[in-house]
PDB file of C-alpha atoms in Angstrom:
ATOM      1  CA  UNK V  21      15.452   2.348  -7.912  1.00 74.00           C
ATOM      2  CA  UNK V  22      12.324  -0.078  -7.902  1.00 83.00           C
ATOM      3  CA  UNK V  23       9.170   0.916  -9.818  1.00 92.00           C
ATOM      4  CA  UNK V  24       6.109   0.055 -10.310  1.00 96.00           C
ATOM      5  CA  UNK V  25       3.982   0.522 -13.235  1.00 96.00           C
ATOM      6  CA  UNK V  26      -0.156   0.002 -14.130  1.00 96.00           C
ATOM      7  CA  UNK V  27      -1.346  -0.261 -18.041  1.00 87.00           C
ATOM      8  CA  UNK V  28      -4.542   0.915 -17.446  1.00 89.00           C
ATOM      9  CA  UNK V  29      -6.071   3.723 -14.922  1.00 93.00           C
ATOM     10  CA  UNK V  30      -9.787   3.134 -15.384  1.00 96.00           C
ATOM     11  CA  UNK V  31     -11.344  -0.259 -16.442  1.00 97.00           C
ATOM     12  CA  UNK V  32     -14.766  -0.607 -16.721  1.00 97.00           C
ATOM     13  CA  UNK V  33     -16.463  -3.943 -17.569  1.00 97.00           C
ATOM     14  CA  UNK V  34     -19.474  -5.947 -17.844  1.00 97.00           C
ATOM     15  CA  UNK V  35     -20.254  -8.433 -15.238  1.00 97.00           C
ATOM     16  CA  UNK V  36     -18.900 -12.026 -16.100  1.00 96.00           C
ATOM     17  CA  UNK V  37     -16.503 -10.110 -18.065  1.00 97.00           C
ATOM     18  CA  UNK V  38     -12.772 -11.409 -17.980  1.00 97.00           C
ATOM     19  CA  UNK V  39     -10.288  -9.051 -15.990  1.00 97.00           C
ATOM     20  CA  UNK V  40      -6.791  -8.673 -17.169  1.00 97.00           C
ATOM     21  CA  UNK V  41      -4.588  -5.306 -15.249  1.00 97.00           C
ATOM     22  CA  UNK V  42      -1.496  -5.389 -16.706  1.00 96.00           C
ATOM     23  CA  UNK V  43       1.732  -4.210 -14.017  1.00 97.00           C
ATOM     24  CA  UNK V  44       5.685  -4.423 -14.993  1.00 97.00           C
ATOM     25  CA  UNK V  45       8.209  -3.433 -12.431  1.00 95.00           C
ATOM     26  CA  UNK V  46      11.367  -2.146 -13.281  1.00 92.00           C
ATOM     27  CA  UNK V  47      14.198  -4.157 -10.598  1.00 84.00           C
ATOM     28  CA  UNK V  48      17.458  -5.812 -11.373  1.00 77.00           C
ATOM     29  CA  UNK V  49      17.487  -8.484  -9.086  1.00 83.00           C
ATOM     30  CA  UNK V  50      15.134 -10.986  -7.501  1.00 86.00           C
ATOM     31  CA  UNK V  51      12.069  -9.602  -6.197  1.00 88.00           C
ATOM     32  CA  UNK V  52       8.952 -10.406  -4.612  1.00 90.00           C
ATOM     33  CA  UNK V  53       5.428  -9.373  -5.956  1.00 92.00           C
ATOM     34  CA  UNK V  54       1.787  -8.215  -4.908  1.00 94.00           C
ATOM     35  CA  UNK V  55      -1.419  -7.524  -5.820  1.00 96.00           C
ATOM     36  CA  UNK V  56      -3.377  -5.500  -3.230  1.00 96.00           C
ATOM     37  CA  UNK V  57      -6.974  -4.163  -3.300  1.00 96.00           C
ATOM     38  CA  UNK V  58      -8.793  -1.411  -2.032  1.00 95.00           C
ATOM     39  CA  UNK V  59     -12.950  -1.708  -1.963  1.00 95.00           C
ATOM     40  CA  UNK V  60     -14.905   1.356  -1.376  1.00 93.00           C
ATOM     41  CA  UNK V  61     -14.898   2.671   1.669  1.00 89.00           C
ATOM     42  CA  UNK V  62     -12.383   0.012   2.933  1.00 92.00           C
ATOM     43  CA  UNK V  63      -8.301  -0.411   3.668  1.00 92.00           C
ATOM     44  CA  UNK V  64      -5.776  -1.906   1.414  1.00 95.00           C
ATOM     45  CA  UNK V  65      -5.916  -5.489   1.904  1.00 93.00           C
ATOM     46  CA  UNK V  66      -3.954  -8.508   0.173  1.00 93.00           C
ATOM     47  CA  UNK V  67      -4.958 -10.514  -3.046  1.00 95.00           C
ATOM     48  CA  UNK V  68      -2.556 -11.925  -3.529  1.00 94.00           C
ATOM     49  CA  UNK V  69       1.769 -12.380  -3.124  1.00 92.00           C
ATOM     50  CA  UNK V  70       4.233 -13.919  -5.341  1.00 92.00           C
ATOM     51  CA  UNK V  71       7.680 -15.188  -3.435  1.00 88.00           C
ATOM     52  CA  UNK V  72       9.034 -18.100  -5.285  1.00 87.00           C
ATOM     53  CA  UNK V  73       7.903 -21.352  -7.091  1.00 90.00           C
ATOM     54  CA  UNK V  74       4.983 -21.574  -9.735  1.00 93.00           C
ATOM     55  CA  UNK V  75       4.824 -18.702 -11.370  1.00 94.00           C
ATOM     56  CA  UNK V  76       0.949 -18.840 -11.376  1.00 96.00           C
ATOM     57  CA  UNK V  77      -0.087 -17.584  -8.246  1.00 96.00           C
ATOM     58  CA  UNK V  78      -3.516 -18.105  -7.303  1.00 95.00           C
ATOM     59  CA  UNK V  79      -5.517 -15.648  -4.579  1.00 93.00           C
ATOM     60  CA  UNK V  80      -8.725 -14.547  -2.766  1.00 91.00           C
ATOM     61  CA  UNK V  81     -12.392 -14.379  -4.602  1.00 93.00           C
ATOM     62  CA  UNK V  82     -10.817 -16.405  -7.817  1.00 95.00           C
ATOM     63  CA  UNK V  83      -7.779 -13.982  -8.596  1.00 97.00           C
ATOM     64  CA  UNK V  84      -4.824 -15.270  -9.747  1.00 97.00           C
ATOM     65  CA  UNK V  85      -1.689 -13.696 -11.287  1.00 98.00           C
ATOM     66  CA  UNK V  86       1.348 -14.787 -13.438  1.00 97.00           C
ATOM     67  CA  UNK V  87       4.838 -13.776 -12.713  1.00 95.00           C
ATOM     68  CA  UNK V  88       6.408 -13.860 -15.964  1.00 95.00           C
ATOM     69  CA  UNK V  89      10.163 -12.890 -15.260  1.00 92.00           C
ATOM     70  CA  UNK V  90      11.497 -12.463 -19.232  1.00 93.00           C
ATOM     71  CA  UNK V  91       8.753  -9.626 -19.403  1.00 94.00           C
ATOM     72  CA  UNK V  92       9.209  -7.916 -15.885  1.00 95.00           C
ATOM     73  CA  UNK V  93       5.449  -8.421 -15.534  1.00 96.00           C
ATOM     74  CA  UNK V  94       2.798  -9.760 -13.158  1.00 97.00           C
ATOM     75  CA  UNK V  95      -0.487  -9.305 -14.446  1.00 97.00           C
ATOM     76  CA  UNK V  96      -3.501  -9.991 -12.612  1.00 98.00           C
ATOM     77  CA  UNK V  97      -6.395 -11.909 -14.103  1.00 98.00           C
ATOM     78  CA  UNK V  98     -10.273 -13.183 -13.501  1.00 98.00           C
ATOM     79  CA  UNK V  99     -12.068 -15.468 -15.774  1.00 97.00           C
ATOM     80  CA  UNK V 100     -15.187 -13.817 -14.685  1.00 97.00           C
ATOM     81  CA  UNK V 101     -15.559 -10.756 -12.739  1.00 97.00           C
ATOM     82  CA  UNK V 102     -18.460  -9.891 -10.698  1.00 97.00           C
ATOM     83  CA  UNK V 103     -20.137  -5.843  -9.417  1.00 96.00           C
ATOM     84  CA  UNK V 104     -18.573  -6.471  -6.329  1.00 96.00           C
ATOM     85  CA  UNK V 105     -14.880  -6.481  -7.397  1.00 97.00           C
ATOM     86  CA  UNK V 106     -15.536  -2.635  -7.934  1.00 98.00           C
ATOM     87  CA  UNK V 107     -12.240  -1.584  -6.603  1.00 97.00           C
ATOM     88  CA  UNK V 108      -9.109  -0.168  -6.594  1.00 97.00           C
ATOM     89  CA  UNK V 109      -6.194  -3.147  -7.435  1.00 98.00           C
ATOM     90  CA  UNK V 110      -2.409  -1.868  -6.689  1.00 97.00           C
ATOM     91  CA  UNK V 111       0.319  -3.790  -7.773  1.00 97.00           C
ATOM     92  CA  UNK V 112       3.569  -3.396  -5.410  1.00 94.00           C
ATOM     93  CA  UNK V 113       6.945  -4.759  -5.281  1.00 92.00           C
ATOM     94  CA  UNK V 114      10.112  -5.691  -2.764  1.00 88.00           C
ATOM     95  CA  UNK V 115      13.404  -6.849  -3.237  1.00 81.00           C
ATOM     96  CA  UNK V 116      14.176 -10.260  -2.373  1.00 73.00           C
ATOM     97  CA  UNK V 117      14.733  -9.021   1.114  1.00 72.00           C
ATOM     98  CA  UNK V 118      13.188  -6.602   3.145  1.00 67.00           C
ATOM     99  CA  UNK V 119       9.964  -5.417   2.842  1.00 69.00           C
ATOM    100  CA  UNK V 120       9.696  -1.663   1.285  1.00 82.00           C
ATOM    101  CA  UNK V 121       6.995  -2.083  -0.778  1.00 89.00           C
ATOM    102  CA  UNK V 122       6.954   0.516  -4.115  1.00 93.00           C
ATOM    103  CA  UNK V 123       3.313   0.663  -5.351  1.00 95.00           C
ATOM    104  CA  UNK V 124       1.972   1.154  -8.514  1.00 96.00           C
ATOM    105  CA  UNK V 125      -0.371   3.962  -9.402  1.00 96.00           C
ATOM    106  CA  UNK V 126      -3.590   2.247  -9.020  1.00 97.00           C
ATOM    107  CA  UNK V 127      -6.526   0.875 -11.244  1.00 97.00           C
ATOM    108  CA  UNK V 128     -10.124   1.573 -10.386  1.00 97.00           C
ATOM    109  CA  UNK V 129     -12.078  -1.491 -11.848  1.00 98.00           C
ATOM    110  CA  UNK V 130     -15.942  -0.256 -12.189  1.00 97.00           C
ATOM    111  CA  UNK V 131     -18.090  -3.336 -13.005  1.00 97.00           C
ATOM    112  CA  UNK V 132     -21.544  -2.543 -14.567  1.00 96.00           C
ATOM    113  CA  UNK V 133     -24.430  -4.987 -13.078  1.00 88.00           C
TER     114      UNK V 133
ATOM    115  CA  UNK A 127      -7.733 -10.325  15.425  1.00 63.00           C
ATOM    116  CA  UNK A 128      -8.180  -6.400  15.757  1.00 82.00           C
ATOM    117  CA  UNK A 129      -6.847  -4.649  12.865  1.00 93.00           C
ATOM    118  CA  UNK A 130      -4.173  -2.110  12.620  1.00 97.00           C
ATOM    119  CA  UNK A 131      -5.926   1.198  13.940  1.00 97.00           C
ATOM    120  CA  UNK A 132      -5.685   4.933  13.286  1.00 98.00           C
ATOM    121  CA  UNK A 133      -6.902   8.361  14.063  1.00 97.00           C
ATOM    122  CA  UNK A 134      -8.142  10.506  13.346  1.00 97.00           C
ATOM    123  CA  UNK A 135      -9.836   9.618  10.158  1.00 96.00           C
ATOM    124  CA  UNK A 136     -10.282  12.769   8.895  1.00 97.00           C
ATOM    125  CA  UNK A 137      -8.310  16.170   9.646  1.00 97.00           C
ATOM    126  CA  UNK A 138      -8.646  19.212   7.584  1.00 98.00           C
ATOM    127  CA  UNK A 139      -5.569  22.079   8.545  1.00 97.00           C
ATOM    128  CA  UNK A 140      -4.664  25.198   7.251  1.00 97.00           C
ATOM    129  CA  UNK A 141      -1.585  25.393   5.700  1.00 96.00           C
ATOM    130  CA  UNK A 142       1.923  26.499   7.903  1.00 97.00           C
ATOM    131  CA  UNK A 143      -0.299  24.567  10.851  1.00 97.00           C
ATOM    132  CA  UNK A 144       0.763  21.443  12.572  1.00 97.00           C
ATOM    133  CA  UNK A 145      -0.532  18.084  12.504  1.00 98.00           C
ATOM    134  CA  UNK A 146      -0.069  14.612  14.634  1.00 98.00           C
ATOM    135  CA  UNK A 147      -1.312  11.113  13.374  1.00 98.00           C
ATOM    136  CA  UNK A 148      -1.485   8.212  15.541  1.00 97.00           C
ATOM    137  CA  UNK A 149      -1.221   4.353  14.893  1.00 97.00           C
ATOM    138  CA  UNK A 150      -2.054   1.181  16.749  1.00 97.00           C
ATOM    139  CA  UNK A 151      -0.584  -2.184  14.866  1.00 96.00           C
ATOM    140  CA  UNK A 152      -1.777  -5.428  15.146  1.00 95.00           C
ATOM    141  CA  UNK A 153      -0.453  -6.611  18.480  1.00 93.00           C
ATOM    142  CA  UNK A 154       2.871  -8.399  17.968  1.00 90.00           C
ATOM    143  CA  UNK A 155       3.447  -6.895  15.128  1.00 92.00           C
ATOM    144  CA  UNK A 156       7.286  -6.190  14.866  1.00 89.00           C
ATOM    145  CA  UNK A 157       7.419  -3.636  12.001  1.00 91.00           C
ATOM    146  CA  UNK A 158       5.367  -0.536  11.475  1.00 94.00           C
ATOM    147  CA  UNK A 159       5.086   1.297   8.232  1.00 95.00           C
ATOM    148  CA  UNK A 160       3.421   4.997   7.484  1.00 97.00           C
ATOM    149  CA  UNK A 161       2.797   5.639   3.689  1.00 97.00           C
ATOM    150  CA  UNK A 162       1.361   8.872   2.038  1.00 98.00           C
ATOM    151  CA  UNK A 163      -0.852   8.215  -0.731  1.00 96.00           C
ATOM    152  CA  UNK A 164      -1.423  11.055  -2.642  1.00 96.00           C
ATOM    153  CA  UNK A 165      -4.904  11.725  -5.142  1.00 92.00           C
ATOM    154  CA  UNK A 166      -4.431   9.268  -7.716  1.00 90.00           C
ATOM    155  CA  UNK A 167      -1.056   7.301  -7.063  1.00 93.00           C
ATOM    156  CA  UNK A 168      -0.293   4.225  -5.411  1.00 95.00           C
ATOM    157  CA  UNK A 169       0.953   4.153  -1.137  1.00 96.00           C
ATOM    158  CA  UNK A 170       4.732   5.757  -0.943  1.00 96.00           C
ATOM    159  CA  UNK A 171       6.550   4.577   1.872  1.00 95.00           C
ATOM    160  CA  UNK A 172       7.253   7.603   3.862  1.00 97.00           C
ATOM    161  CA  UNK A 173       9.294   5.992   7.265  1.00 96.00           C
ATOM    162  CA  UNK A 174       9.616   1.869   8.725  1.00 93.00           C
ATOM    163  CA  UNK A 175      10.254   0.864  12.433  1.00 93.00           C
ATOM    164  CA  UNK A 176      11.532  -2.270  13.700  1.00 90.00           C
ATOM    165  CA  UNK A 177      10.252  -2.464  17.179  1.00 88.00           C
ATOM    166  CA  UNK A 178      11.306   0.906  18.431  1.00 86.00           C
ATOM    167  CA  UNK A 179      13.700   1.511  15.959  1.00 91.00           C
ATOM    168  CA  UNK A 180      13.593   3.491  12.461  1.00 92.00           C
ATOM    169  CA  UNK A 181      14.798   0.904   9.768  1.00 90.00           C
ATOM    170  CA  UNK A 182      14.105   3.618   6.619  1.00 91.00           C
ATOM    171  CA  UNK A 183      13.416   6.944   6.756  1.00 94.00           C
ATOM    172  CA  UNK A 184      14.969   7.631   3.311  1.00 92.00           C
ATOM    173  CA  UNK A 185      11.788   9.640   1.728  1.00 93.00           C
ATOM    174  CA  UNK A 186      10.487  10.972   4.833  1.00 96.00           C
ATOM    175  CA  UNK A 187      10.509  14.842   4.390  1.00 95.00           C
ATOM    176  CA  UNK A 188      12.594  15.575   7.763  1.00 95.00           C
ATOM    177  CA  UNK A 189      12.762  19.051   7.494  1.00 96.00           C
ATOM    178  CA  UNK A 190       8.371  19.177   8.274  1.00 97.00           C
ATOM    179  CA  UNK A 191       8.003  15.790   8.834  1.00 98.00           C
ATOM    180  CA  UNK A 192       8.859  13.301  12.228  1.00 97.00           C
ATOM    181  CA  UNK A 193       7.494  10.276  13.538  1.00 97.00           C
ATOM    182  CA  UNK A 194       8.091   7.923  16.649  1.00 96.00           C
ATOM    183  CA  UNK A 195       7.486   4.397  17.864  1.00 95.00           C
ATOM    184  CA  UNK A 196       6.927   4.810  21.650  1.00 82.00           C
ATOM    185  CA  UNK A 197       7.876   0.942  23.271  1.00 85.00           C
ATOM    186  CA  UNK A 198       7.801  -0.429  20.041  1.00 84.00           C
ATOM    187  CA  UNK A 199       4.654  -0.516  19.980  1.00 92.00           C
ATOM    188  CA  UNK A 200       1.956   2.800  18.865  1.00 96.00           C
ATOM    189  CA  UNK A 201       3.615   5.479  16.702  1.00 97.00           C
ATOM    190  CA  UNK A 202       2.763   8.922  15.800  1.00 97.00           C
ATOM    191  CA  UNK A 203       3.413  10.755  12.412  1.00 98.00           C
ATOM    192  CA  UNK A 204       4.040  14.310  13.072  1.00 98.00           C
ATOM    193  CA  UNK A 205       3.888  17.400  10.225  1.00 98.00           C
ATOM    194  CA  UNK A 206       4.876  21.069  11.341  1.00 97.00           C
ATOM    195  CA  UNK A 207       4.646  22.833   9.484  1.00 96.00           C
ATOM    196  CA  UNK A 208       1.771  21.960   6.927  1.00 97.00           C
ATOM    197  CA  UNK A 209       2.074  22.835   3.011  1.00 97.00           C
ATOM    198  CA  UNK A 210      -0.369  22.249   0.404  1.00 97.00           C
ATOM    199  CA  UNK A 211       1.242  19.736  -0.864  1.00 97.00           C
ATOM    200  CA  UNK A 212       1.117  17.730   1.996  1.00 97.00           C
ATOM    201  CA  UNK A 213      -2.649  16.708   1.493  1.00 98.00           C
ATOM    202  CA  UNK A 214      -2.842  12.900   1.010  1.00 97.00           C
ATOM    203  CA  UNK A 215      -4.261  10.048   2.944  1.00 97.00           C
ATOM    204  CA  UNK A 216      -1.578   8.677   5.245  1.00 98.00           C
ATOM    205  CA  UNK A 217      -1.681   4.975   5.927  1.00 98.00           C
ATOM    206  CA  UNK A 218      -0.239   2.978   8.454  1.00 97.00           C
ATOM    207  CA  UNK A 219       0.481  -0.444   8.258  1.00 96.00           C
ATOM    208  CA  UNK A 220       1.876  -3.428  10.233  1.00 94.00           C
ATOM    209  CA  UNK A 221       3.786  -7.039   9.921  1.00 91.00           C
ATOM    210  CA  UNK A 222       4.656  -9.720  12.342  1.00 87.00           C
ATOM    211  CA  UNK A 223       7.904 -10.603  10.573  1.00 79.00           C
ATOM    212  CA  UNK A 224      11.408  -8.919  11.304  1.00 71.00           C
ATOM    213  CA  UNK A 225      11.799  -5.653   8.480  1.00 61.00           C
ATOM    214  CA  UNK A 226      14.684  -8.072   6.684  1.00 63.00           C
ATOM    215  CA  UNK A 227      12.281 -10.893   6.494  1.00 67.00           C
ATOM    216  CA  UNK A 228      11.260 -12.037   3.116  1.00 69.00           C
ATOM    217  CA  UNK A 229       7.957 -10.343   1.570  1.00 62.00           C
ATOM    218  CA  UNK A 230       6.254 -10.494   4.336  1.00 75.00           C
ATOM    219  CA  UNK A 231       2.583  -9.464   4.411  1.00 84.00           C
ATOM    220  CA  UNK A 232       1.796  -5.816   5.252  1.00 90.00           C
ATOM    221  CA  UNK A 233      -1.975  -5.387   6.804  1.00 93.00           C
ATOM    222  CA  UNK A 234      -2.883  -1.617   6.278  1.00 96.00           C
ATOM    223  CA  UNK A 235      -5.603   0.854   8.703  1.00 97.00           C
ATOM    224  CA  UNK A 236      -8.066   2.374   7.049  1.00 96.00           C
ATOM    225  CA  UNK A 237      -5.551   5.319   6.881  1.00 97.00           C
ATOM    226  CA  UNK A 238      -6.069   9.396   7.968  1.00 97.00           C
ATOM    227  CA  UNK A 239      -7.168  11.534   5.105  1.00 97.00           C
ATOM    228  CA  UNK A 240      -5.681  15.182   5.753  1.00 98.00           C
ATOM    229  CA  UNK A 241      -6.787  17.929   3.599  1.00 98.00           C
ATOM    230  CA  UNK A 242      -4.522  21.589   4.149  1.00 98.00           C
ATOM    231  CA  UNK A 243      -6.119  24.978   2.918  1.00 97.00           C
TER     232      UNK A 243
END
């Protein structure tokens, strides 16, 4: 069975810190990846997707992500992160095809002004 | 574009009651999806339609729990009865593309947040 799992619960940072959320999934065969995000008080929208092609996948608000397919992993990264990516980022995964996505646990970034 | 829409937003039950969700998707939108997302994990997909028609309903509690796609289009989530357990926000989310589709992007509500004494 596909799962889905988050390094780190609760980040907090500095703004203009750099972000790095770690996620590995545990699949045997090709999949396809995502990083959603939840800002308070609103739904789960998308950051960004992985399907195929560069690895480096870049997304909304200067997010990008690197599927790196030796490690299982697809971590999500910011050079600079500012108070209003206060959130909560989910990772999720599908197989190849069909679209049941398995979600990670969460991580609630808190970024200090 | 209106987004995917549910009520109610908040519902607040006693346990061994029952409970009804509803869902609008984004119009067109082929597949329908609920998820429970319990206090500090990530969305578990609970049932998936296709149109009027239940694609996976593998970790859908079936003994308490049922849900239905009416014309393929609005859907209701159903619990009766209620346990403790049960409290969780339930999502619901939509996508245009068929459920075998590749990856295709899910766009969520803002989800029902049921609490059960």
């Amino acid at each position: 069975a596909q799962s889905v799992s988050q390094h780190n619960h609760h980040v907090i940072l500095s703004e203009a810190a750099s972000l790095e959320l770690g996620c590995n999934y545990s699949y045997g065969g090709t999949v396809n990846l995502f990083w959603y995000v939840q800002y308070p008080g609103q739904h789960l929208q998308l950051l960004l997707k992985y399907f195929s092609g560069d690895p480096l996948v870049k997304g909304i608000k200067g997010f990008e992500a690197e599927f790196i397919k030796s490690k299982f992993s697809f971590n999500l990264r910011k050079p600079s992160v500012q108070w209003s990516d206060t959130a909560e980022y989910f990772c999720a995964v599908t197989g190849e095809y069909g679209n049941k996505l398995v979600f990670g646990a969460g991580t609630i970034l808190r970024v200090k002004s | 574009e209106a987004g995917v829409a549910q009520s109610p937003r908040y519902k607040i039950i006693e346990k061994r009651q029952s409970v009804a969700f509803w869902c609008n998707p984004i119009s067109g939108h082929a597949t329908l999806y609920w998820y429970q997302q319990i206090l500090g994990q990530g969305p578990k997909l609970l049932i998936q339609f296709q149109n009027n028609g239940v694609v996976d309903d593998s970790q859908l509690p079936k003994d308490r729990f049922s849900a239905e796609r009416l014309k393929g289009v609005d859907s209701t989530l159903k619990i009766q009865p209620a346990k403790l357990e049960d409290s969780a926000v339930y999502l619901c989310a939509s996508s245009q593309m068929p459920a075998s589709a590749r990856g295709n992007e899910q766009f969520f509500g803002p989800g029902t947040r049921l609490t059960v004494l």
